């Protein structure tokens, strides 16, 4: 890392530097072709394969079980760095890390024994929880039905982020009126994954449609929807915050590099060169400060999830449940601020550059488009209302978000 890159926040832990040194060469490699992938819509199969081979998906598996033993803040520190290289890759892995947390913090011994070896082998998990609008609030049209010794999964999912790159898919479905969650092979029979995500940002995340047509599911891989980690909602939002923070860092990096390399100055500027123009330097400093604040806020919010995890694995469910409320409110408070910081950073950077910065080859617009797309998940106004309701009335935040089957 360069001296200016080290000026961004990272977790204060003894193990973080070793983890970062292991993966930073891969992050750097991923960043090299990020603009080309964006311009030519090249899905990041190769970057994800590099991370998979290096054991990135097993970051949170305890050392005693053969994993890398990263804490939750350490994981999010690495996700911020990965997002600075290519935010699409981080979002594509969001469901995987959520599935790992469910196994670690809430998995039965049988589930742990079944899934930890798979994670250690490099298996990745995608998401197929959400459905398009139209079904009843809080329900799913996707169903599970028994057939002999297995279950059959049928239905159509949207926002199925990461499924194109996954070995397994985390789904939600109904069986006999009960909402269940489970994991099904992504490459098995009767599973069709469509690359039809058409958003203007985060274009390469594989967040399109997945269709299950009587796909076989092992009963041991199905469990009640609420048999997941107590901090699951906070965790999934923290991935968005880490991704946003990485985008802010990338915007600051690209702005710094472009100002340093710029040879054309304005006649009415404040100096003979852009590099010595105090107004331009002020913009650079402002954008870096915005990115710094976003990352620092995200890493602080991640501490709350770590507390809940530790209480959960220590067998203190009541304390974990109470800590989960505090942790969720912390993330809810952080989300609108991080989003606004990064959106401002990705817009303001153009003030220090000329019209040439809008040339497509620079791809500077991708930072705002990606940040705007991520900031539109789970509307910010609802987060602020929930925080206010908790502060004034002590109202517990929702255990998870659901909108007509979308969670």
mmCIF file of C-alpha atoms in Angstrom:
data_model
loop_
_atom_site.group_PDB
_atom_site.id
_atom_site.type_symbol
_atom_site.label_atom_id
_atom_site.label_comp_id
_atom_site.label_asym_id
_atom_site.label_seq_id
_atom_site.Cartn_x
_atom_site.Cartn_y
_atom_site.Cartn_z
ATOM 1 C CA UNK A 1 0.000 0.000 0.000
ATOM 2 C CA UNK A 2 1.081 3.576 -0.640
ATOM 3 C CA UNK A 3 1.484 6.078 2.172
ATOM 4 C CA UNK A 4 -1.698 7.894 1.166
ATOM 5 C CA UNK A 5 -3.683 4.642 1.136
ATOM 6 C CA UNK A 6 -2.657 3.866 4.719
ATOM 7 C CA UNK A 7 -4.326 7.124 5.800
ATOM 8 C CA UNK A 8 -7.713 5.353 5.538
ATOM 9 C CA UNK A 9 -9.184 3.538 8.580
ATOM 10 C CA UNK A 10 -8.565 -0.165 9.167
ATOM 11 C CA UNK A 11 -9.500 -2.342 12.155
ATOM 12 C CA UNK A 12 -7.211 -1.920 15.159
ATOM 13 C CA UNK A 13 -6.419 -5.581 15.742
ATOM 14 C CA UNK A 14 -3.237 -7.655 15.794
ATOM 15 C CA UNK A 15 -4.470 -10.050 13.129
ATOM 16 C CA UNK A 16 -5.668 -7.569 10.556
ATOM 17 C CA UNK A 17 -2.333 -6.754 8.974
ATOM 18 C CA UNK A 18 -1.566 -10.440 8.349
ATOM 19 C CA UNK A 19 -4.967 -10.966 6.747
ATOM 20 C CA UNK A 20 -4.634 -7.813 4.670
ATOM 21 C CA UNK A 21 -1.165 -8.763 3.440
ATOM 22 C CA UNK A 22 -2.567 -12.112 2.317
ATOM 23 C CA UNK A 23 -5.338 -10.581 0.207
ATOM 24 C CA UNK A 24 -4.076 -7.158 -0.887
ATOM 25 C CA UNK A 25 -2.162 -8.576 -3.866
ATOM 26 C CA UNK A 26 -5.423 -10.136 -5.073
ATOM 27 C CA UNK A 27 -7.337 -6.892 -4.496
ATOM 28 C CA UNK A 28 -4.698 -5.067 -6.542
ATOM 29 C CA UNK A 29 -5.041 -7.646 -9.301
ATOM 30 C CA UNK A 30 -8.830 -7.261 -9.254
ATOM 31 C CA UNK A 31 -8.554 -3.476 -9.558
ATOM 32 C CA UNK A 32 -6.426 -3.654 -12.710
ATOM 33 C CA UNK A 33 -9.290 -4.614 -15.033
ATOM 34 C CA UNK A 34 -12.212 -3.166 -13.050
ATOM 35 C CA UNK A 35 -12.844 -0.363 -15.550
ATOM 36 C CA UNK A 36 -12.686 -2.736 -18.510
ATOM 37 C CA UNK A 37 -15.163 -5.094 -16.840
ATOM 38 C CA UNK A 38 -17.468 -2.153 -16.231
ATOM 39 C CA UNK A 39 -17.192 -0.811 -19.776
ATOM 40 C CA UNK A 40 -17.581 -4.145 -21.539
ATOM 41 C CA UNK A 41 -19.893 -5.791 -19.005
ATOM 42 C CA UNK A 42 -17.507 -8.625 -18.256
ATOM 43 C CA UNK A 43 -18.879 -10.562 -15.293
ATOM 44 C CA UNK A 44 -16.219 -11.008 -12.560
ATOM 45 C CA UNK A 45 -16.006 -14.808 -12.628
ATOM 46 C CA UNK A 46 -12.219 -14.643 -12.690
ATOM 47 C CA UNK A 47 -11.741 -12.231 -9.737
ATOM 48 C CA UNK A 48 -14.148 -14.268 -7.631
ATOM 49 C CA UNK A 49 -12.250 -17.442 -8.565
ATOM 50 C CA UNK A 50 -9.005 -15.815 -7.364
ATOM 51 C CA UNK A 51 -10.565 -14.967 -4.010
ATOM 52 C CA UNK A 52 -12.133 -18.409 -3.739
ATOM 53 C CA UNK A 53 -8.801 -20.139 -4.348
ATOM 54 C CA UNK A 54 -7.130 -17.970 -1.684
ATOM 55 C CA UNK A 55 -9.680 -18.927 0.981
ATOM 56 C CA UNK A 56 -11.435 -15.566 1.150
ATOM 57 C CA UNK A 57 -14.808 -17.221 1.669
ATOM 58 C CA UNK A 58 -13.495 -18.966 4.788
ATOM 59 C CA UNK A 59 -12.321 -15.754 6.472
ATOM 60 C CA UNK A 60 -14.752 -16.067 9.353
ATOM 61 C CA UNK A 61 -14.331 -19.800 9.957
ATOM 62 C CA UNK A 62 -12.488 -20.228 13.290
ATOM 63 C CA UNK A 63 -8.836 -21.241 13.176
ATOM 64 C CA UNK A 64 -9.697 -24.315 15.262
ATOM 65 C CA UNK A 65 -11.945 -25.464 12.421
ATOM 66 C CA UNK A 66 -9.338 -24.795 9.745
ATOM 67 C CA UNK A 67 -10.369 -21.273 8.734
ATOM 68 C CA UNK A 68 -8.663 -17.886 8.950
ATOM 69 C CA UNK A 69 -10.428 -16.775 12.134
ATOM 70 C CA UNK A 70 -11.184 -13.175 11.159
ATOM 71 C CA UNK A 71 -13.358 -11.149 13.501
ATOM 72 C CA UNK A 72 -16.396 -9.371 12.083
ATOM 73 C CA UNK A 73 -14.654 -5.958 12.084
ATOM 74 C CA UNK A 74 -11.651 -7.548 10.356
ATOM 75 C CA UNK A 75 -13.944 -9.032 7.720
ATOM 76 C CA UNK A 76 -15.500 -5.643 7.041
ATOM 77 C CA UNK A 77 -12.104 -3.973 6.901
ATOM 78 C CA UNK A 78 -11.157 -6.379 4.126
ATOM 79 C CA UNK A 79 -14.496 -5.882 2.373
ATOM 80 C CA UNK A 80 -13.868 -2.127 2.323
ATOM 81 C CA UNK A 81 -10.490 -2.735 0.675
ATOM 82 C CA UNK A 82 -12.030 -5.187 -1.806
ATOM 83 C CA UNK A 83 -14.775 -2.697 -2.638
ATOM 84 C CA UNK A 84 -12.177 -0.057 -3.425
ATOM 85 C CA UNK A 85 -10.884 -2.495 -6.054
ATOM 86 C CA UNK A 86 -14.301 -3.510 -7.449
ATOM 87 C CA UNK A 87 -17.512 -2.994 -5.494
ATOM 88 C CA UNK A 88 -19.368 -5.469 -7.695
ATOM 89 C CA UNK A 89 -17.293 -8.322 -6.306
ATOM 90 C CA UNK A 90 -18.094 -7.457 -2.699
ATOM 91 C CA UNK A 91 -21.816 -7.299 -3.303
ATOM 92 C CA UNK A 92 -21.704 -10.595 -5.183
ATOM 93 C CA UNK A 93 -20.241 -12.188 -2.021
ATOM 94 C CA UNK A 94 -22.713 -10.567 0.384
ATOM 95 C CA UNK A 95 -25.028 -13.576 0.671
ATOM 96 C CA UNK A 96 -22.086 -15.917 1.164
ATOM 97 C CA UNK A 97 -20.786 -14.132 4.231
ATOM 98 C CA UNK A 98 -24.327 -13.862 5.614
ATOM 99 C CA UNK A 99 -24.771 -17.617 5.209
ATOM 100 C CA UNK A 100 -21.467 -18.247 6.981
ATOM 101 C CA UNK A 101 -22.611 -16.125 9.945
ATOM 102 C CA UNK A 102 -25.844 -18.104 10.186
ATOM 103 C CA UNK A 103 -23.884 -21.340 10.441
ATOM 104 C CA UNK A 104 -21.334 -19.972 12.916
ATOM 105 C CA UNK A 105 -23.692 -18.122 15.229
ATOM 106 C CA UNK A 106 -26.934 -20.119 14.970
ATOM 107 C CA UNK A 107 -26.117 -23.412 13.298
ATOM 108 C CA UNK A 108 -26.794 -26.678 15.077
ATOM 109 C CA UNK A 109 -23.867 -29.101 15.437
ATOM 110 C CA UNK A 110 -25.218 -31.051 12.467
ATOM 111 C CA UNK A 111 -25.440 -27.937 10.301
ATOM 112 C CA UNK A 112 -21.937 -26.847 11.295
ATOM 113 C CA UNK A 113 -20.535 -30.290 10.538
ATOM 114 C CA UNK A 114 -22.258 -30.260 7.159
ATOM 115 C CA UNK A 115 -21.342 -26.735 6.052
ATOM 116 C CA UNK A 116 -18.006 -25.719 7.543
ATOM 117 C CA UNK A 117 -16.117 -28.279 5.407
ATOM 118 C CA UNK A 118 -17.870 -26.917 2.335
ATOM 119 C CA UNK A 119 -16.842 -23.368 3.174
ATOM 120 C CA UNK A 120 -13.282 -24.510 3.809
ATOM 121 C CA UNK A 121 -13.286 -26.226 0.410
ATOM 122 C CA UNK A 122 -14.125 -22.863 -1.175
ATOM 123 C CA UNK A 123 -17.852 -23.275 -1.785
ATOM 124 C CA UNK A 124 -19.677 -19.947 -2.133
ATOM 125 C CA UNK A 125 -23.310 -19.070 -1.457
ATOM 126 C CA UNK A 126 -25.579 -16.756 -3.443
ATOM 127 C CA UNK A 127 -28.982 -15.342 -2.535
ATOM 128 C CA UNK A 128 -32.514 -16.122 -3.683
ATOM 129 C CA UNK A 129 -34.659 -14.715 -0.905
ATOM 130 C CA UNK A 130 -36.428 -11.845 -2.596
ATOM 131 C CA UNK A 131 -39.386 -12.014 -4.946
ATOM 132 C CA UNK A 132 -40.881 -9.438 -7.264
ATOM 133 C CA UNK A 133 -43.775 -7.403 -5.901
ATOM 134 C CA UNK A 134 -47.219 -8.923 -6.157
ATOM 135 C CA UNK A 135 -47.477 -11.489 -3.402
ATOM 136 C CA UNK A 136 -48.833 -10.840 0.077
ATOM 137 C CA UNK A 137 -46.670 -8.853 2.465
ATOM 138 C CA UNK A 138 -44.533 -11.219 4.525
ATOM 139 C CA UNK A 139 -45.202 -14.274 2.360
ATOM 140 C CA UNK A 140 -43.506 -16.122 -0.477
ATOM 141 C CA UNK A 141 -44.880 -17.694 -3.606
ATOM 142 C CA UNK A 142 -41.880 -20.004 -3.748
ATOM 143 C CA UNK A 143 -42.741 -23.362 -2.171
ATOM 144 C CA UNK A 144 -41.142 -26.492 -0.760
ATOM 145 C CA UNK A 145 -42.945 -29.799 -1.127
ATOM 146 C CA UNK A 146 -41.886 -33.244 0.131
ATOM 147 C CA UNK A 147 -41.144 -35.993 -2.326
ATOM 148 C CA UNK A 148 -39.851 -39.195 -0.769
ATOM 149 C CA UNK A 149 -36.629 -38.499 1.134
ATOM 150 C CA UNK A 150 -36.112 -35.038 -0.362
ATOM 151 C CA UNK A 151 -37.907 -31.720 -0.803
ATOM 152 C CA UNK A 152 -38.729 -30.024 -4.088
ATOM 153 C CA UNK A 153 -38.255 -26.255 -4.473
ATOM 154 C CA UNK A 154 -40.327 -24.294 -6.996
ATOM 155 C CA UNK A 155 -40.591 -20.571 -7.611
ATOM 156 C CA UNK A 156 -39.026 -17.482 -9.155
ATOM 157 C CA UNK A 157 -36.705 -15.093 -7.327
ATOM 158 C CA UNK A 158 -35.369 -11.655 -8.172
ATOM 159 C CA UNK A 159 -32.470 -9.679 -6.662
ATOM 160 C CA UNK A 160 -30.710 -13.034 -6.452
ATOM 161 C CA UNK A 161 -27.331 -11.426 -5.902
ATOM 162 C CA UNK A 162 -24.251 -13.554 -6.378
ATOM 163 C CA UNK A 163 -26.037 -16.659 -7.640
ATOM 164 C CA UNK A 164 -24.204 -16.568 -10.982
ATOM 165 C CA UNK A 165 -20.924 -17.126 -9.140
ATOM 166 C CA UNK A 166 -22.179 -19.424 -6.388
ATOM 167 C CA UNK A 167 -22.038 -23.127 -5.654
ATOM 168 C CA UNK A 168 -25.082 -22.926 -3.383
ATOM 169 C CA UNK A 169 -28.106 -20.653 -3.156
ATOM 170 C CA UNK A 170 -29.678 -19.466 0.092
ATOM 171 C CA UNK A 171 -33.434 -19.397 -0.509
ATOM 172 C CA UNK A 172 -36.652 -18.573 1.326
ATOM 173 C CA UNK A 173 -39.857 -20.503 0.680
ATOM 174 C CA UNK A 174 -43.109 -21.630 2.271
ATOM 175 C CA UNK A 175 -44.000 -25.146 3.335
ATOM 176 C CA UNK A 176 -47.362 -25.857 4.967
ATOM 177 C CA UNK A 177 -47.774 -22.160 5.779
ATOM 178 C CA UNK A 178 -44.366 -21.830 7.450
ATOM 179 C CA UNK A 179 -41.597 -19.626 6.065
ATOM 180 C CA UNK A 180 -38.393 -21.629 5.785
ATOM 181 C CA UNK A 181 -34.866 -20.902 4.668
ATOM 182 C CA UNK A 182 -32.397 -23.295 3.151
ATOM 183 C CA UNK A 183 -29.571 -23.962 0.749
ATOM 184 C CA UNK A 184 -29.828 -25.631 -2.637
ATOM 185 C CA UNK A 185 -27.187 -26.471 -5.227
ATOM 186 C CA UNK A 186 -26.730 -23.580 -7.663
ATOM 187 C CA UNK A 187 -25.640 -25.900 -10.433
ATOM 188 C CA UNK A 188 -28.051 -28.757 -9.781
ATOM 189 C CA UNK A 189 -30.954 -29.886 -11.878
ATOM 190 C CA UNK A 190 -33.941 -27.606 -12.350
ATOM 191 C CA UNK A 191 -32.111 -24.409 -11.307
ATOM 192 C CA UNK A 192 -31.868 -21.660 -13.939
ATOM 193 C CA UNK A 193 -29.894 -18.478 -13.281
ATOM 194 C CA UNK A 194 -30.533 -15.459 -15.505
ATOM 195 C CA UNK A 195 -28.162 -12.526 -15.943
ATOM 196 C CA UNK A 196 -30.962 -9.983 -16.345
ATOM 197 C CA UNK A 197 -30.141 -7.360 -13.719
ATOM 198 C CA UNK A 198 -30.562 -4.019 -15.532
ATOM 199 C CA UNK A 199 -29.807 -1.449 -12.849
ATOM 200 C CA UNK A 200 -27.628 1.524 -13.800
ATOM 201 C CA UNK A 201 -25.206 0.666 -10.995
ATOM 202 C CA UNK A 202 -23.600 -2.464 -9.531
ATOM 203 C CA UNK A 203 -24.116 -3.972 -12.962
ATOM 204 C CA UNK A 204 -21.952 -7.040 -12.496
ATOM 205 C CA UNK A 205 -23.306 -8.460 -9.234
ATOM 206 C CA UNK A 206 -25.463 -11.168 -10.799
ATOM 207 C CA UNK A 207 -28.550 -9.725 -9.109
ATOM 208 C CA UNK A 208 -31.019 -11.073 -11.628
ATOM 209 C CA UNK A 209 -33.648 -13.807 -11.742
ATOM 210 C CA UNK A 210 -33.336 -17.363 -10.476
ATOM 211 C CA UNK A 211 -35.949 -19.985 -11.324
ATOM 212 C CA UNK A 212 -36.449 -23.215 -9.373
ATOM 213 C CA UNK A 213 -38.480 -25.906 -11.123
ATOM 214 C CA UNK A 214 -38.863 -28.747 -8.607
ATOM 215 C CA UNK A 215 -35.201 -28.438 -7.655
ATOM 216 C CA UNK A 216 -34.123 -31.147 -5.171
ATOM 217 C CA UNK A 217 -33.252 -29.946 -1.661
ATOM 218 C CA UNK A 218 -31.770 -32.051 1.133
ATOM 219 C CA UNK A 219 -34.010 -31.826 4.241
ATOM 220 C CA UNK A 220 -30.920 -31.279 6.380
ATOM 221 C CA UNK A 221 -30.277 -28.035 4.529
ATOM 222 C CA UNK A 222 -33.672 -26.525 5.427
ATOM 223 C CA UNK A 223 -34.447 -24.699 8.668
ATOM 224 C CA UNK A 224 -36.926 -22.128 10.066
ATOM 225 C CA UNK A 225 -36.401 -18.658 8.638
ATOM 226 C CA UNK A 226 -35.731 -17.216 12.088
ATOM 227 C CA UNK A 227 -33.126 -19.905 12.917
ATOM 228 C CA UNK A 228 -30.425 -17.581 11.688
ATOM 229 C CA UNK A 229 -27.951 -15.264 13.392
ATOM 230 C CA UNK A 230 -29.548 -12.693 15.682
ATOM 231 C CA UNK A 231 -27.587 -9.940 13.971
ATOM 232 C CA UNK A 232 -28.441 -11.003 10.418
ATOM 233 C CA UNK A 233 -30.224 -7.769 9.451
ATOM 234 C CA UNK A 234 -27.392 -5.605 10.779
ATOM 235 C CA UNK A 235 -24.821 -7.841 9.113
ATOM 236 C CA UNK A 236 -26.355 -7.649 5.653
ATOM 237 C CA UNK A 237 -26.621 -3.869 5.919
ATOM 238 C CA UNK A 238 -23.034 -3.672 7.117
ATOM 239 C CA UNK A 239 -21.946 -5.328 3.875
ATOM 240 C CA UNK A 240 -23.642 -2.480 2.005
ATOM 241 C CA UNK A 241 -21.912 0.059 4.260
ATOM 242 C CA UNK A 242 -18.532 -1.585 3.674
ATOM 243 C CA UNK A 243 -19.177 -1.603 -0.062
ATOM 244 C CA UNK A 244 -20.144 2.062 0.005
ATOM 245 C CA UNK A 245 -17.071 2.887 2.076
ATOM 246 C CA UNK A 246 -14.880 1.138 -0.472
ATOM 247 C CA UNK A 247 -16.508 3.124 -3.266
ATOM 248 C CA UNK A 248 -15.729 6.325 -1.372
ATOM 249 C CA UNK A 249 -12.135 5.215 -0.996
ATOM 250 C CA UNK A 250 -11.914 4.391 -4.719
ATOM 251 C CA UNK A 251 -13.340 7.806 -5.602
ATOM 252 C CA UNK A 252 -10.748 9.512 -3.393
ATOM 253 C CA UNK A 253 -7.978 7.395 -4.915
ATOM 254 C CA UNK A 254 -8.998 8.122 -8.509
ATOM 255 C CA UNK A 255 -9.395 11.835 -7.809
ATOM 256 C CA UNK A 256 -5.958 12.002 -6.191
ATOM 257 C CA UNK A 257 -4.332 10.200 -9.113
ATOM 258 C CA UNK A 258 -6.038 12.342 -11.735
ATOM 259 C CA UNK A 259 -5.144 15.620 -10.043
ATOM 260 C CA UNK A 260 -1.531 14.468 -9.628
ATOM 261 C CA UNK A 261 -1.314 13.588 -13.320
ATOM 262 C CA UNK A 262 -3.200 16.587 -14.700
ATOM 263 C CA UNK A 263 -1.204 18.962 -16.925
ATOM 264 C CA UNK A 264 -3.939 21.354 -17.996
ATOM 265 C CA UNK A 265 -4.806 24.316 -15.747
ATOM 266 C CA UNK A 266 -7.432 27.061 -16.034
ATOM 267 C CA UNK A 267 -6.382 30.640 -16.736
ATOM 268 C CA UNK A 268 -8.626 31.803 -13.910
ATOM 269 C CA UNK A 269 -7.393 29.145 -11.483
ATOM 270 C CA UNK A 270 -5.674 29.911 -8.188
ATOM 271 C CA UNK A 271 -2.250 28.639 -9.246
ATOM 272 C CA UNK A 272 -0.168 27.895 -12.313
ATOM 273 C CA UNK A 273 -0.586 24.144 -11.903
ATOM 274 C CA UNK A 274 -3.466 22.016 -10.739
ATOM 275 C CA UNK A 275 -1.208 20.301 -8.214
ATOM 276 C CA UNK A 276 -0.579 23.584 -6.396
ATOM 277 C CA UNK A 277 -4.050 25.086 -6.764
ATOM 278 C CA UNK A 278 -5.349 25.451 -3.177
ATOM 279 C CA UNK A 279 -8.985 25.205 -4.254
ATOM 280 C CA UNK A 280 -8.387 21.955 -6.112
ATOM 281 C CA UNK A 281 -6.391 20.587 -3.189
ATOM 282 C CA UNK A 282 -9.242 21.517 -0.881
ATOM 283 C CA UNK A 283 -11.624 19.368 -2.934
ATOM 284 C CA UNK A 284 -9.190 16.468 -2.821
ATOM 285 C CA UNK A 285 -8.917 16.794 0.934
ATOM 286 C CA UNK A 286 -12.681 17.069 1.326
ATOM 287 C CA UNK A 287 -13.361 13.925 -0.709
ATOM 288 C CA UNK A 288 -10.750 11.994 1.252
ATOM 289 C CA UNK A 289 -12.279 13.176 4.523
ATOM 290 C CA UNK A 290 -15.719 12.004 3.402
ATOM 291 C CA UNK A 291 -14.303 8.594 2.505
ATOM 292 C CA UNK A 292 -12.423 8.410 5.812
ATOM 293 C CA UNK A 293 -15.541 9.197 7.827
ATOM 294 C CA UNK A 294 -17.591 6.606 5.950
ATOM 295 C CA UNK A 295 -15.094 3.829 6.626
ATOM 296 C CA UNK A 296 -14.601 4.815 10.268
ATOM 297 C CA UNK A 297 -18.355 4.832 10.836
ATOM 298 C CA UNK A 298 -18.748 1.434 9.191
ATOM 299 C CA UNK A 299 -15.974 -0.180 11.229
ATOM 300 C CA UNK A 300 -17.406 1.240 14.455
ATOM 301 C CA UNK A 301 -20.848 -0.148 13.599
ATOM 302 C CA UNK A 302 -19.300 -3.563 12.921
ATOM 303 C CA UNK A 303 -18.197 -3.786 16.547
ATOM 304 C CA UNK A 304 -21.820 -4.260 17.566
ATOM 305 C CA UNK A 305 -22.231 -7.374 15.408
ATOM 306 C CA UNK A 306 -19.052 -8.835 16.907
ATOM 307 C CA UNK A 307 -20.490 -8.446 20.402
ATOM 308 C CA UNK A 308 -23.684 -10.269 19.417
ATOM 309 C CA UNK A 309 -21.685 -13.060 17.782
ATOM 310 C CA UNK A 310 -19.552 -13.586 20.878
ATOM 311 C CA UNK A 311 -22.587 -13.707 23.145
ATOM 312 C CA UNK A 312 -24.329 -16.130 20.782
ATOM 313 C CA UNK A 313 -21.487 -18.637 20.654
ATOM 314 C CA UNK A 314 -20.999 -18.288 24.415
ATOM 315 C CA UNK A 315 -24.535 -19.596 24.959
ATOM 316 C CA UNK A 316 -26.033 -16.339 26.256
ATOM 317 C CA UNK A 317 -29.117 -15.943 24.038
ATOM 318 C CA UNK A 318 -30.901 -13.317 26.158
ATOM 319 C CA UNK A 319 -27.840 -11.067 26.299
ATOM 320 C CA UNK A 320 -27.267 -11.667 22.589
ATOM 321 C CA UNK A 321 -30.840 -10.650 21.781
ATOM 322 C CA UNK A 322 -30.483 -7.409 23.721
ATOM 323 C CA UNK A 323 -27.107 -6.664 22.165
ATOM 324 C CA UNK A 324 -28.615 -7.332 18.732
ATOM 325 C CA UNK A 325 -31.105 -4.505 19.249
ATOM 326 C CA UNK A 326 -28.347 -2.073 20.165
ATOM 327 C CA UNK A 327 -26.212 -3.278 17.256
ATOM 328 C CA UNK A 328 -29.089 -2.963 14.799
ATOM 329 C CA UNK A 329 -29.810 0.605 15.908
ATOM 330 C CA UNK A 330 -26.119 1.400 15.508
ATOM 331 C CA UNK A 331 -26.181 0.193 11.914
ATOM 332 C CA UNK A 332 -29.478 1.995 11.254
ATOM 333 C CA UNK A 333 -27.887 5.215 12.477
ATOM 334 C CA UNK A 334 -24.801 4.656 10.363
ATOM 335 C CA UNK A 335 -26.526 3.735 7.093
ATOM 336 C CA UNK A 336 -28.017 7.116 6.101
ATOM 337 C CA UNK A 337 -24.831 8.955 7.066
ATOM 338 C CA UNK A 338 -22.441 6.632 5.236
ATOM 339 C CA UNK A 339 -24.650 6.777 2.149
ATOM 340 C CA UNK A 340 -24.731 10.576 2.157
ATOM 341 C CA UNK A 341 -20.974 10.831 2.764
ATOM 342 C CA UNK A 342 -20.157 8.580 -0.168
ATOM 343 C CA UNK A 343 -22.739 10.104 -2.497
ATOM 344 C CA UNK A 344 -21.277 13.530 -1.769
ATOM 345 C CA UNK A 345 -17.743 12.242 -2.346
ATOM 346 C CA UNK A 346 -18.601 10.629 -5.672
ATOM 347 C CA UNK A 347 -20.301 13.808 -6.916
ATOM 348 C CA UNK A 348 -17.889 16.384 -5.493
ATOM 349 C CA UNK A 349 -14.790 14.830 -7.060
ATOM 350 C CA UNK A 350 -15.795 16.328 -10.433
ATOM 351 C CA UNK A 351 -15.405 19.839 -8.994
ATOM 352 C CA UNK A 352 -11.628 19.388 -8.963
ATOM 353 C CA UNK A 353 -11.453 18.123 -12.555
ATOM 354 C CA UNK A 354 -12.407 19.477 -15.929
ATOM 355 C CA UNK A 355 -14.923 18.206 -18.421
ATOM 356 C CA UNK A 356 -12.411 15.599 -19.548
ATOM 357 C CA UNK A 357 -13.191 13.736 -16.331
ATOM 358 C CA UNK A 358 -16.575 12.865 -17.788
ATOM 359 C CA UNK A 359 -15.037 10.934 -20.674
ATOM 360 C CA UNK A 360 -16.256 7.374 -20.519
ATOM 361 C CA UNK A 361 -12.757 5.935 -20.476
ATOM 362 C CA UNK A 362 -12.182 7.386 -17.005
ATOM 363 C CA UNK A 363 -15.325 5.617 -15.719
ATOM 364 C CA UNK A 364 -15.533 8.067 -12.821
ATOM 365 C CA UNK A 365 -19.315 8.014 -13.134
ATOM 366 C CA UNK A 366 -19.340 4.398 -11.953
ATOM 367 C CA UNK A 367 -18.594 5.495 -8.405
ATOM 368 C CA UNK A 368 -21.753 7.613 -8.139
ATOM 369 C CA UNK A 369 -23.912 5.084 -10.013
ATOM 370 C CA UNK A 370 -22.761 2.249 -7.775
ATOM 371 C CA UNK A 371 -23.147 4.295 -4.598
ATOM 372 C CA UNK A 372 -26.609 5.495 -5.603
ATOM 373 C CA UNK A 373 -27.724 1.935 -6.355
ATOM 374 C CA UNK A 374 -26.474 0.588 -3.023
ATOM 375 C CA UNK A 375 -27.970 3.534 -1.140
ATOM 376 C CA UNK A 376 -31.386 2.686 -2.577
ATOM 377 C CA UNK A 377 -31.540 -0.699 -0.821
ATOM 378 C CA UNK A 378 -33.873 -0.644 2.196
ATOM 379 C CA UNK A 379 -34.846 3.040 1.935
ATOM 380 C CA UNK A 380 -32.887 5.410 4.150
ATOM 381 C CA UNK A 381 -36.014 7.221 5.319
ATOM 382 C CA UNK A 382 -37.241 4.024 6.994
ATOM 383 C CA UNK A 383 -33.957 3.571 8.813
ATOM 384 C CA UNK A 384 -34.160 7.102 10.177
ATOM 385 C CA UNK A 385 -37.768 6.585 11.281
ATOM 386 C CA UNK A 386 -36.835 3.371 13.099
ATOM 387 C CA UNK A 387 -33.977 5.111 14.911
ATOM 388 C CA UNK A 388 -36.269 7.949 15.953
ATOM 389 C CA UNK A 389 -38.961 5.543 17.139
ATOM 390 C CA UNK A 390 -36.403 3.638 19.195
ATOM 391 C CA UNK A 391 -34.935 6.815 20.687
ATOM 392 C CA UNK A 392 -38.265 8.387 21.622
ATOM 393 C CA UNK A 393 -40.466 5.370 22.330
ATOM 394 C CA UNK A 394 -38.065 2.485 22.892
ATOM 395 C CA UNK A 395 -39.593 0.595 19.955
ATOM 396 C CA UNK A 396 -37.554 -2.468 18.992
ATOM 397 C CA UNK A 397 -36.363 -2.408 15.367
ATOM 398 C CA UNK A 398 -37.671 -5.111 13.008
ATOM 399 C CA UNK A 399 -35.844 -8.434 13.263
ATOM 400 C CA UNK A 400 -35.580 -8.446 9.477
ATOM 401 C CA UNK A 401 -36.841 -6.438 6.532
ATOM 402 C CA UNK A 402 -39.527 -7.856 4.304
ATOM 403 C CA UNK A 403 -41.523 -6.217 1.534
ATOM 404 C CA UNK A 404 -43.933 -8.552 -0.192
ATOM 405 C CA UNK A 405 -41.452 -11.382 0.098
ATOM 406 C CA UNK A 406 -38.379 -9.185 -0.269
ATOM 407 C CA UNK A 407 -36.052 -9.258 2.716
#
